[in-house]
XYZ file of C-alpha atoms in Angstrom:
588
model
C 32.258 -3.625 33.444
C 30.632 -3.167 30.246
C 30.163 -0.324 27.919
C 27.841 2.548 27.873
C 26.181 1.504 24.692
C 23.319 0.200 24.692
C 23.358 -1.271 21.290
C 25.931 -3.140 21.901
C 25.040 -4.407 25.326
C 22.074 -5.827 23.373
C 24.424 -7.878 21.028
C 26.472 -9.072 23.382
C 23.675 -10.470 25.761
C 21.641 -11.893 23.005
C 24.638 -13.466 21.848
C 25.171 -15.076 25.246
C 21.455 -16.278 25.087
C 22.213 -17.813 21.680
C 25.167 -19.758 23.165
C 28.019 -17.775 20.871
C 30.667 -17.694 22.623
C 34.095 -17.299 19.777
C 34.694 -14.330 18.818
C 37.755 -13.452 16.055
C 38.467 -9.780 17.062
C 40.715 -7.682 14.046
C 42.653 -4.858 15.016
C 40.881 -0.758 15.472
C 38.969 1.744 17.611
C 35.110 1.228 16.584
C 34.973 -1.990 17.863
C 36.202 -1.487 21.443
C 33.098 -1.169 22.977
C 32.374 -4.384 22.155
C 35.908 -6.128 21.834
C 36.645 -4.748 25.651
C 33.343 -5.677 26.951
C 33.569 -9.191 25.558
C 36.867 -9.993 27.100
C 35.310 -8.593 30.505
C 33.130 -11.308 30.305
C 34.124 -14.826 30.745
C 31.349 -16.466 28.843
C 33.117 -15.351 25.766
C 36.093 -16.380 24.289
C 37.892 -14.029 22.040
C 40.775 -14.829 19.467
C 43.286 -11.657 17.844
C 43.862 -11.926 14.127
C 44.677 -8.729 12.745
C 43.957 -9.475 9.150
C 40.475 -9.269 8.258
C 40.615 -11.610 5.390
C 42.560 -14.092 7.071
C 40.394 -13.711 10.428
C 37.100 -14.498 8.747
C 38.511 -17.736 7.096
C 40.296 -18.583 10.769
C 36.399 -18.195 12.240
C 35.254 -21.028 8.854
C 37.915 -23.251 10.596
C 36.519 -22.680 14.146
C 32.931 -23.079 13.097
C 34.037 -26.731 10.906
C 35.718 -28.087 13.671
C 33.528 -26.873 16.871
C 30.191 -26.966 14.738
C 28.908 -24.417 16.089
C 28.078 -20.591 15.161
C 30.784 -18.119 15.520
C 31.628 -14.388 15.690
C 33.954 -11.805 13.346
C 34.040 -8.276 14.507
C 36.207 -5.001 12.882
C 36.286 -1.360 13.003
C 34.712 0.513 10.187
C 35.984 1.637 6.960
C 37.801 -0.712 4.117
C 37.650 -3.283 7.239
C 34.545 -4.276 6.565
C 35.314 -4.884 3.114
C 38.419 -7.448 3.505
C 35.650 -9.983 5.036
C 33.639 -10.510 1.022
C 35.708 -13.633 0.376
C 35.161 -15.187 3.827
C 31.743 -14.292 4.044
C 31.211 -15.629 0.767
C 32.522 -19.126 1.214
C 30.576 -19.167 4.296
C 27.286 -17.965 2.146
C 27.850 -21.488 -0.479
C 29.500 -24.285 2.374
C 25.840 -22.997 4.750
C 28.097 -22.430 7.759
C 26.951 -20.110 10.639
C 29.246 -16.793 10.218
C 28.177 -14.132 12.429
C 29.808 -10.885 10.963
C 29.825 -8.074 13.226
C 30.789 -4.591 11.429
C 31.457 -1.760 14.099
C 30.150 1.715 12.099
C 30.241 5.117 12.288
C 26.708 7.268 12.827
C 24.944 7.536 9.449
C 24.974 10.984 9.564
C 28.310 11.064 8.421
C 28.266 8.928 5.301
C 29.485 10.782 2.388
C 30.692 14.167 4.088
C 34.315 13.689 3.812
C 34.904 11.831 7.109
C 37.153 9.120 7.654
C 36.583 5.313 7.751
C 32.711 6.022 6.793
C 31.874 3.750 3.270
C 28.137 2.370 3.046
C 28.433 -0.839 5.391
C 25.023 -1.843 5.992
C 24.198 -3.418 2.524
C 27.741 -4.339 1.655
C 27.463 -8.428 1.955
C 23.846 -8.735 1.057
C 23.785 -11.345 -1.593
C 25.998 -13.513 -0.025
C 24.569 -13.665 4.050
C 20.905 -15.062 4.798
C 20.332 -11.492 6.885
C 21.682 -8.285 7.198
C 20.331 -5.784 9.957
C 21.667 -2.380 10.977
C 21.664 -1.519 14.512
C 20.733 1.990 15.529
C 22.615 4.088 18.404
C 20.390 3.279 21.174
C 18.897 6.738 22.367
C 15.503 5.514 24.203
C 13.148 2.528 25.303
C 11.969 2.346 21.053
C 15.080 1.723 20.021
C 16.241 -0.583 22.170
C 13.209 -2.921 21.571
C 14.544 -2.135 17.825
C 17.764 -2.841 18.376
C 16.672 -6.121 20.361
C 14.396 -7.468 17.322
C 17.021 -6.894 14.721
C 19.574 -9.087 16.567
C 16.675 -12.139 16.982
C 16.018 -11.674 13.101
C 19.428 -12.057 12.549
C 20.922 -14.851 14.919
C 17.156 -16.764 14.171
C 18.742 -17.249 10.220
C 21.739 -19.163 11.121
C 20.293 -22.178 10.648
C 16.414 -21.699 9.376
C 15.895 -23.959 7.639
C 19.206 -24.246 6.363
C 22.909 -22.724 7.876
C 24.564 -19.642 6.602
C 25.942 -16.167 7.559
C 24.320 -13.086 8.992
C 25.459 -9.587 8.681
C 24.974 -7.115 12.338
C 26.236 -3.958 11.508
C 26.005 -1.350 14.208
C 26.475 2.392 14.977
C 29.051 3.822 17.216
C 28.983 7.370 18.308
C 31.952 9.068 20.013
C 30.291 11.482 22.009
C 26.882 9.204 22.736
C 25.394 8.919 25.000
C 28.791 10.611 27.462
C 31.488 12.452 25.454
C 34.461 9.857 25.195
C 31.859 7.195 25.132
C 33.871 4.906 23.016
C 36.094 4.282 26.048
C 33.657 4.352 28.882
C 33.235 0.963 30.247
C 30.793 1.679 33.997
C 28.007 -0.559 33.318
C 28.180 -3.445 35.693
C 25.934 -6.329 34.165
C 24.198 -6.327 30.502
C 20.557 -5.633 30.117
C 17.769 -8.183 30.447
C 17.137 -9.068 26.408
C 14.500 -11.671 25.192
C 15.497 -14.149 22.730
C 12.803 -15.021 20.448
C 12.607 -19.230 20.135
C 11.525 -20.496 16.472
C 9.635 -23.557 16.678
C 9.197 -25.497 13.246
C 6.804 -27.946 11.940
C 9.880 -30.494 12.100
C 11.009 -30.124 15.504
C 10.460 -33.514 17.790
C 7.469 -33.877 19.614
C 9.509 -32.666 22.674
C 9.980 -29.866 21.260
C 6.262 -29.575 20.698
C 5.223 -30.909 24.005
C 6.975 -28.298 26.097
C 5.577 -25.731 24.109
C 1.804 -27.395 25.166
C 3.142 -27.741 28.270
C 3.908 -24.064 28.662
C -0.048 -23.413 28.167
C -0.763 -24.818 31.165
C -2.366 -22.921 33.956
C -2.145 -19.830 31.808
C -5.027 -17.440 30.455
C -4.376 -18.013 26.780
C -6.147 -15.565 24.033
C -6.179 -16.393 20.347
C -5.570 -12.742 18.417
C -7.245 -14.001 15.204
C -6.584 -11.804 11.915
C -7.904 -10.961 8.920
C -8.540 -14.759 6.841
C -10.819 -15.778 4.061
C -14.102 -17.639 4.886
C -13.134 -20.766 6.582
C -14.497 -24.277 6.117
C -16.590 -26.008 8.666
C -13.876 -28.633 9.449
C -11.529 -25.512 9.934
C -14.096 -24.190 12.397
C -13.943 -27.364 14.614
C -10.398 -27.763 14.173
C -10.185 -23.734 16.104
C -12.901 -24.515 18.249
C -11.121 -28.205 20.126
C -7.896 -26.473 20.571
C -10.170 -23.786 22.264
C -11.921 -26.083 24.397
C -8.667 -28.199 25.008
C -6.086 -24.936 26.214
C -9.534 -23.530 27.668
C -8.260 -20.829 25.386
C -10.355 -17.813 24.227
C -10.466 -16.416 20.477
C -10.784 -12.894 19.571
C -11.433 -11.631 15.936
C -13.125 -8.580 14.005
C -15.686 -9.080 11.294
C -13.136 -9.291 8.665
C -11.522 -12.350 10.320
C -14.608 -14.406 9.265
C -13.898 -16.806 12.549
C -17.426 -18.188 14.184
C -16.694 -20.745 17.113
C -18.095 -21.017 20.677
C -14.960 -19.762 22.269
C -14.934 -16.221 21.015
C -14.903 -12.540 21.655
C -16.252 -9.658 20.112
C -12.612 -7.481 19.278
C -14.483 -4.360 20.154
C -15.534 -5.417 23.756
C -11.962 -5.502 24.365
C -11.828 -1.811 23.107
C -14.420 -0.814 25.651
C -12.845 -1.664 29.099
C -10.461 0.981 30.182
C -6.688 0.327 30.362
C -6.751 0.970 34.109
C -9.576 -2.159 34.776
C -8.391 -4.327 31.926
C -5.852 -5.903 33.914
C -8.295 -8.443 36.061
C -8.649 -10.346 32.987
C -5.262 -9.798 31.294
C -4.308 -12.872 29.281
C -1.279 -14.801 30.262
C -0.153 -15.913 26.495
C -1.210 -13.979 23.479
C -0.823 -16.191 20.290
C -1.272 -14.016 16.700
C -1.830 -15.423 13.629
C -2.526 -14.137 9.936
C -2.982 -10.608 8.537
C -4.038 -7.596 9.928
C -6.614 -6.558 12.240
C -8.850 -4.030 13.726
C -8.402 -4.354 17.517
C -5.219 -1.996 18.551
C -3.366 -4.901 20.020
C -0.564 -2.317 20.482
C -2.593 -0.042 22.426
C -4.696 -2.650 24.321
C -1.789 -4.405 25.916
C 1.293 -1.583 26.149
C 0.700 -1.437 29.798
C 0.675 -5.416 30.764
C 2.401 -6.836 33.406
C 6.090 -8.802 31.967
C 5.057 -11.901 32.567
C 2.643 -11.699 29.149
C 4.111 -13.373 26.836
C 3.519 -13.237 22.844
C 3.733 -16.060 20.651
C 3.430 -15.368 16.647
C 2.151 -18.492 14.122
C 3.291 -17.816 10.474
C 4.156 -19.969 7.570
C 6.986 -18.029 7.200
C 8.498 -17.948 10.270
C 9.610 -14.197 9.858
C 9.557 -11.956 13.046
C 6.781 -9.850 13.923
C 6.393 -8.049 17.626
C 3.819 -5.265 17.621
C 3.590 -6.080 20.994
C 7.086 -6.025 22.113
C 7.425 -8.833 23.811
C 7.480 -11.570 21.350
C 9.527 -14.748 22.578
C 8.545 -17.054 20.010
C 7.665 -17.819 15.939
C 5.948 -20.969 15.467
C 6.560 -21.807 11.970
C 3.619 -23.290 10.358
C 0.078 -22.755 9.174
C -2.681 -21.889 12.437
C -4.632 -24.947 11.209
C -1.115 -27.226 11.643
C -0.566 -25.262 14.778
C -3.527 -26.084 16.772
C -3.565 -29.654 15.742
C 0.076 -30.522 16.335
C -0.403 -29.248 20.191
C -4.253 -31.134 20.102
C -1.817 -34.510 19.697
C 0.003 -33.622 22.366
C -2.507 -34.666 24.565
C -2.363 -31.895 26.842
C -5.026 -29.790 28.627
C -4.684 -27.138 30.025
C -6.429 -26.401 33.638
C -7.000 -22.732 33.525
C -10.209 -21.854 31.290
C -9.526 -18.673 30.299
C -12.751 -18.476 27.842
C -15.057 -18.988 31.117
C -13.677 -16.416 32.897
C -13.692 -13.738 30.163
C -17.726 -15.035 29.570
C -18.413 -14.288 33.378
C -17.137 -10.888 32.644
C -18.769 -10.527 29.603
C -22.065 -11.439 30.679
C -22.139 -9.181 33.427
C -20.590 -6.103 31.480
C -22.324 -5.693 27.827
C -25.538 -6.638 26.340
C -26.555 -7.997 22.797
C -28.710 -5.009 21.918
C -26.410 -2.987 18.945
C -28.737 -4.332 16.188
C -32.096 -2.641 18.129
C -30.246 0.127 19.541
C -31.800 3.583 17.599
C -29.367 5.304 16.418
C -30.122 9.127 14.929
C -29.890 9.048 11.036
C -26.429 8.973 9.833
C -23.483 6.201 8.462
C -23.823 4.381 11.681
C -27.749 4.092 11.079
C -27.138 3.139 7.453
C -24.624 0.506 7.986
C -27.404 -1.008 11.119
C -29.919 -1.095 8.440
C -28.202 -2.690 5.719
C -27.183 -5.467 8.083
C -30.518 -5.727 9.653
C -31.698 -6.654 6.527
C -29.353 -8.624 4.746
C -30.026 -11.845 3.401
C -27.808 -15.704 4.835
C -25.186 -16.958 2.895
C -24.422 -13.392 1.030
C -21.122 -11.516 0.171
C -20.159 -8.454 2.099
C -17.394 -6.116 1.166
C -16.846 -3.481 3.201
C -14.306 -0.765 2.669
C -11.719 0.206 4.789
C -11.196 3.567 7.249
C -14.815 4.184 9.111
C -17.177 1.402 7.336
C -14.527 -1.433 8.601
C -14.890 0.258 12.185
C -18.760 0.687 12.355
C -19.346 -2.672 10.919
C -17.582 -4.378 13.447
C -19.806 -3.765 15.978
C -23.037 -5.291 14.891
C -24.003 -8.645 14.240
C -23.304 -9.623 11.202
C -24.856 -13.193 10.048
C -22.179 -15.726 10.600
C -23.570 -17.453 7.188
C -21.922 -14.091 5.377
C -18.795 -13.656 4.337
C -16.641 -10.642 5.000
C -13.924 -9.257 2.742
C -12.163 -5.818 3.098
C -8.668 -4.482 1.822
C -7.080 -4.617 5.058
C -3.435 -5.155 3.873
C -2.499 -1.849 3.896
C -4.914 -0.191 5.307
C -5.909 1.880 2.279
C -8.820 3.705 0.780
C -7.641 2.906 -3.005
C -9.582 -0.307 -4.786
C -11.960 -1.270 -2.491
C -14.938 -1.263 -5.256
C -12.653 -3.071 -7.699
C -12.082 -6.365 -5.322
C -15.919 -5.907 -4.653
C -17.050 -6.082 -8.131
C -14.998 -9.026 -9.450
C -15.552 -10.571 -5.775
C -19.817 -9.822 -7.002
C -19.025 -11.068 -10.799
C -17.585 -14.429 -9.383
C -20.520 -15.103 -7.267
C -23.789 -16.454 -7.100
C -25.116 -15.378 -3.902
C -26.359 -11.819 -2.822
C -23.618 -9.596 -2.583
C -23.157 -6.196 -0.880
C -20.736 -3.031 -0.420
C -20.465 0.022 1.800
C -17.912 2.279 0.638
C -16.673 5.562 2.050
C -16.943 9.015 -0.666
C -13.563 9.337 -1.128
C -12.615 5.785 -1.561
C -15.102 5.555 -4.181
C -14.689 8.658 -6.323
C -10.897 7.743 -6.154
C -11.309 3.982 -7.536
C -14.617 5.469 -10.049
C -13.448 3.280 -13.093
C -13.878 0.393 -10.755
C -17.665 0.385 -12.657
C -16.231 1.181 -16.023
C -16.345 -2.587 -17.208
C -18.339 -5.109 -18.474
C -18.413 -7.393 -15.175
C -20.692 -5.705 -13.206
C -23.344 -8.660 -12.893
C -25.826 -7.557 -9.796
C -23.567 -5.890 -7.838
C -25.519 -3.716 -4.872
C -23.127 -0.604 -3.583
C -24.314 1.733 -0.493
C -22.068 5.058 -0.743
C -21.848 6.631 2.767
C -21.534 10.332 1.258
C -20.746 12.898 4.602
C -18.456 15.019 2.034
C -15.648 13.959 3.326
C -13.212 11.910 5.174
C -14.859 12.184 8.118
C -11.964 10.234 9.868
C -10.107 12.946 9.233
C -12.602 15.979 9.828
C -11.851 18.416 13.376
C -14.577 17.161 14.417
C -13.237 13.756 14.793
C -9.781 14.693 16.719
C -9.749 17.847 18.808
C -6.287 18.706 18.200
C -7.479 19.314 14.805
C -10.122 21.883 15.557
C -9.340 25.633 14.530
C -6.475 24.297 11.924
C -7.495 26.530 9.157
C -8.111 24.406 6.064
C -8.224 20.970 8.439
C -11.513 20.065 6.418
C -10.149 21.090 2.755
C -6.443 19.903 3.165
C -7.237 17.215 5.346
C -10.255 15.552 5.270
C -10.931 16.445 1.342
C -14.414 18.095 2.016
C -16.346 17.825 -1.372
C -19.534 18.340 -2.913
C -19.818 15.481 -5.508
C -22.111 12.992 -6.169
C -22.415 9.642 -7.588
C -25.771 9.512 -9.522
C -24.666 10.890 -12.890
C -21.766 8.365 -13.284
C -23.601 5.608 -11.688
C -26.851 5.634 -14.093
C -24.635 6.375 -16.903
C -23.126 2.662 -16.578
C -26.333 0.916 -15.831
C -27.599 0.995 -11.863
C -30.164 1.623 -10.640
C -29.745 4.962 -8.488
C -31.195 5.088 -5.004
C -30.757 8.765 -3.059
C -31.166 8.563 1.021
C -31.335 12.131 3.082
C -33.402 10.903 6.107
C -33.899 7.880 8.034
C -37.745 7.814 6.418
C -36.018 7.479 3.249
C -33.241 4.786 4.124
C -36.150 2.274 5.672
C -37.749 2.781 2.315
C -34.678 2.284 -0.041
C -32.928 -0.459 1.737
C -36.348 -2.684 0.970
C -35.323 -2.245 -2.974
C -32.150 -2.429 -1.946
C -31.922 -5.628 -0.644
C -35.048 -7.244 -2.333
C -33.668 -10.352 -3.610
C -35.362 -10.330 -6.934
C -33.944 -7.041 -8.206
C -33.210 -6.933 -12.240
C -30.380 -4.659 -12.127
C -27.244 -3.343 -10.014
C -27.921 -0.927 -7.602
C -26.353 1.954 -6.440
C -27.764 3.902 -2.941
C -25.969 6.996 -1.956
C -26.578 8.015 1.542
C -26.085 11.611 2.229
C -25.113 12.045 5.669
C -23.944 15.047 8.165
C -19.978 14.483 9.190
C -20.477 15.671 12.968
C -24.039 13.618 13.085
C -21.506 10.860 12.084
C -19.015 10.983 14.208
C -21.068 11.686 17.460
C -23.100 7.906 16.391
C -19.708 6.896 15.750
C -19.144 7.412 19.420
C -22.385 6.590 20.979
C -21.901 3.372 19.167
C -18.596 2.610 21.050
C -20.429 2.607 24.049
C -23.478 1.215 23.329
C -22.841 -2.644 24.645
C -22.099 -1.572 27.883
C -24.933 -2.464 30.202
C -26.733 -0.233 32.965
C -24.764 0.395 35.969
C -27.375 -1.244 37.925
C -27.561 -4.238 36.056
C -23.554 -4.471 36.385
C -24.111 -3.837 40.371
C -26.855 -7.192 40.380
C -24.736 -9.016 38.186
C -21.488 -8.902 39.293
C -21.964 -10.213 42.744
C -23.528 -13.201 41.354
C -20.498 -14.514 38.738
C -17.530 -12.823 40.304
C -14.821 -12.761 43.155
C -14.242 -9.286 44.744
C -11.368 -8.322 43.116
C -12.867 -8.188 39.221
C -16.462 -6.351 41.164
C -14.436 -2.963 42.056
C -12.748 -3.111 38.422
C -16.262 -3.185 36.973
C -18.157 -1.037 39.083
C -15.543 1.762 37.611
C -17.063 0.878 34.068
C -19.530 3.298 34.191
C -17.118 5.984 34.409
């Protein structure tokens, strides 16, 4: 039998999956969970050296001679701090010390309680990672709890050998009173051990990884990446063709191949039908994105698998159900698995395009939309020259942008990062200054009275900036979220309601000030606007209504979906049974 906590059922079974199997036990209470559980188990193998100096240089010797990784565990309190030297030498000779400090719950650090000193940063210059394990109290923090052992037993030997520090939280009376001694579990808990896969590993290595592609749906989750180059393009677009994979990007990923999807069709299936196309393998690559992965895939069957490409190899599961880091660049990625040779069967992209073709329409760019940012942003795109520079700042903008059709000959940039309203105009203007093509910016009110020196310089070339001005953060405003509607001050404290305008400031450092209150008015200014042979910067602040904004805002969420008779025609023409009753609920 094993223990009752959950924490350290995770350790234990991930450190099964790793293959550790030694483990130097000192004398004390905190540890029992795991020291009893471990000895239950005949996988493991578990020496007694009370000492805690001497039993972290007794695991060097074991790891020397066996070569392989292996475990110290003690109670909590001074314990933890007789391991320094051993953990040390193992830090400069690179060998694979796993150091395993039992603790008390953090809530009683520093209140006059016994054997509770600050363990969880104690060896942290001298060990290649140190996590802290949380008392396991619900499905969250046992995917926690899961990821923080991977990140730790995945730095062993990246790149080069060393020690990692798992120190984790023991609480008496959690989650049974007397849980310290409560041993009734019968097997440990399915775990998932994330694989790393490097650019150096044999082309074995690499060809089972191909070889796991095949006969699965695979999508390509795409993120946020500079303009790429033509021969970057084709590289994307033969891996697509070869894994009959499909690609998926917002605007701000700047990715045009044949093998794509719009990100926002995604958003407009409903969880309950999205499951007839549900991808077998979800690869993720670069920085951030629109599309809530998070939310689009929290109810998938097991079997999906995530895979994560970074040069950095580090750990990153917003799914929760990553099982492996391919450490490299995307580009190196899809070309070291195009070597392979390998195709893969199942043509994911063609399926998806059936669907697609039969559920939404290319009509957002003609659609009329009632004057507001939604109608704004359509125009400025409408009319936007090839080959220009688009900035567009984050929060709404970002969200209504991505679903038109912007010219693939433009280049998108938007501080995605973080997220954040704060310097958006900044990037735009030296991103304008250090360009000689057309250039263009939609910026939110708040973001742009917050970052208003951003025009205060001498580099402001012939920068063109369209203010959406609704008076506030209309993200934020009750009308957007319901919960927020009779919250007194909601608007104020919230969603910063205002009254300010741009046009004083603006003039003052040289543009050319355009106002907008109507949709007559837009179609007028957005021809001086964009004319191509304009003198001077310019600056047009559209005045908007919020609730006229956030009703287009959801009109345009829906407006790709075709007619339900169209679907009905349609669907019996490209697609088996099964995917016709998922659609025909579409129009619900």
């Amino acid at each position: 039998m094993y223990t009752v906590h959950k924490n350290v059922q995770v350790i234990l079974a991930l450190l099964k999956a790793y293959g550790v199997q030694n483990i130097v036990v000192s004398a004390g209470t905190r540890l029992i969970p795991l020291v009893f559980s471990a000895e239950e188990d005949n996988f493991f193998k578990c020496y007694s050296i009370v000492d805690e100096r001497s039993a972290g240089f007794f695991a060097l010797g074991l790891i020397e001679r066996l070569q392989k990784p292996v475990a110290i565990v003690c109670t909590s309190g001074t314990a933890t701090c007789n391991y320094v030297s051993a953990v040390a030498e193992a830090f400069y000779q690179h060998l694979p010390l796993i150091v395993l400090t039992s603790d008390r719950n953090h809530y009683y650090l520093n209140q006059q309680e016994d054997q509770c000193v600050p363990q969880k940063n104690l060896y942290n210059d001298i060990v290649r990672k140190s996590v802290d394990i949380p008392i396991v109290r619900d499905d969250m923090d046992f995917w926690y709890c899961n990821r923080l052992v991977n990140e730790a037993l995945l730095e062993l030997d990246h790149r080069e050998k060393g020690p990692v520090h798992i120190n984790f939280q023991i609480d008496d009376s959690y989650p049974i009173e007397k849980a310290l001694y409560k041993f009734e579990v019968p097997t440990l808990p399915p775990v998932i051990k994330i694989d790393r896969i490097m650019s150096t590993d044999s082309n074995e290595k690499w060809n089972a990884l191909a070889n796991e592609l095949k006969g699965k749906r695979v999508l390509i989750l795409w993120g946020q990446h500079l303009p790429l180059s033509k021969n970057e393009s084709t590289v994307i677009q033969t891996f697509c063709e070869q894994f009959g994979a499909l690609a998926t990007s917002d605007v701000i990923g700047n990715l045009h191949i044949k093998n794509f999807a719009r990100s926002n069709w995604f958003g407009m299936l409903d969880n309950s039908n999205f499951e007839s196309i549900m991808p077998d393998v979800i690869i993720t690559m670069n920085a951030n994105r629109l599309l809530n992965i998070k939310g689009r895939f929290k109810n998938a069957p097991q079997t999906l698998v995530h895979w994560h490409v970074s040069p950095n190899g580090e750990v990153s599961d917003p799914l929760k159900r990553q099982s492996k880091i391919i450490e490299c660049t995307p580009l190196y990625f899809f070309k070291r698995l195009m070597e392979t040779g390998i195709h893969n069967n199942k043509d994911y992209y063609k399926e998806w395009k059936d669907v697609e073709n039969a559920t939404f329409e290319e009509h957002s760019l003609i659609h009329h939309f009632e004057y507001s940012a939604v109608s704004a942003i359509q125009a400025l795109i409408s009319n936007m020259q090839d080959n220009a520079l688009f900035h567009i700042s984050n929060s709404n903008n970002i969200r209504i942008a991505n679903n038109f059709d912007i010219p693939k000959t433009v280049d998108i940039y938007c501080n995605r990062g973080t997220c954040g309203i704060d310097g958006s105009t900044s990037s735009y203007i030296a991103q304008s200054y250090a360009s000689n093509v057309p250039s263009y910016m939609i910026v939110g009110d708040l973001s742009f009275f917050y970052d208003m020196n951003s025009i205060w310089n001498r580099y402001i070339g012939k920068a063109r900036i369209m203010l959406i001005n609704n008076s506030c953060g209309a993200l934020f405003h009750s009308a957007y979220y319901d919960p927020f509607k009779g919250v007194r001050d909601v608007d104020v404290n919230v969603a910063a309601a205002h009254h300010a305008t741009a046009k004083g400031w603006t003039e003052s450092q040289g543009f050319q000030y355009l106002s907008v209150r109507s949709q007559t008015e837009l179609e007028q200014a957005i021809k001086i606007f964009t004319d191509p042979n304009a003198k001077t910067p310019l600056f047009m602040e559209v005045f908007t209504d919020t609730e006229t904004d956030i009703a287009q805002i959801k009109e345009l969420s829906k407006c790709s979906l075709k007619g339900t008779l169209l679907v009905k025609n349609k669907i019996k023409e490209v697609l088996p049974s099964s995917v016709v009753n998922v659609l025909k609920k579409l129009k619900k």
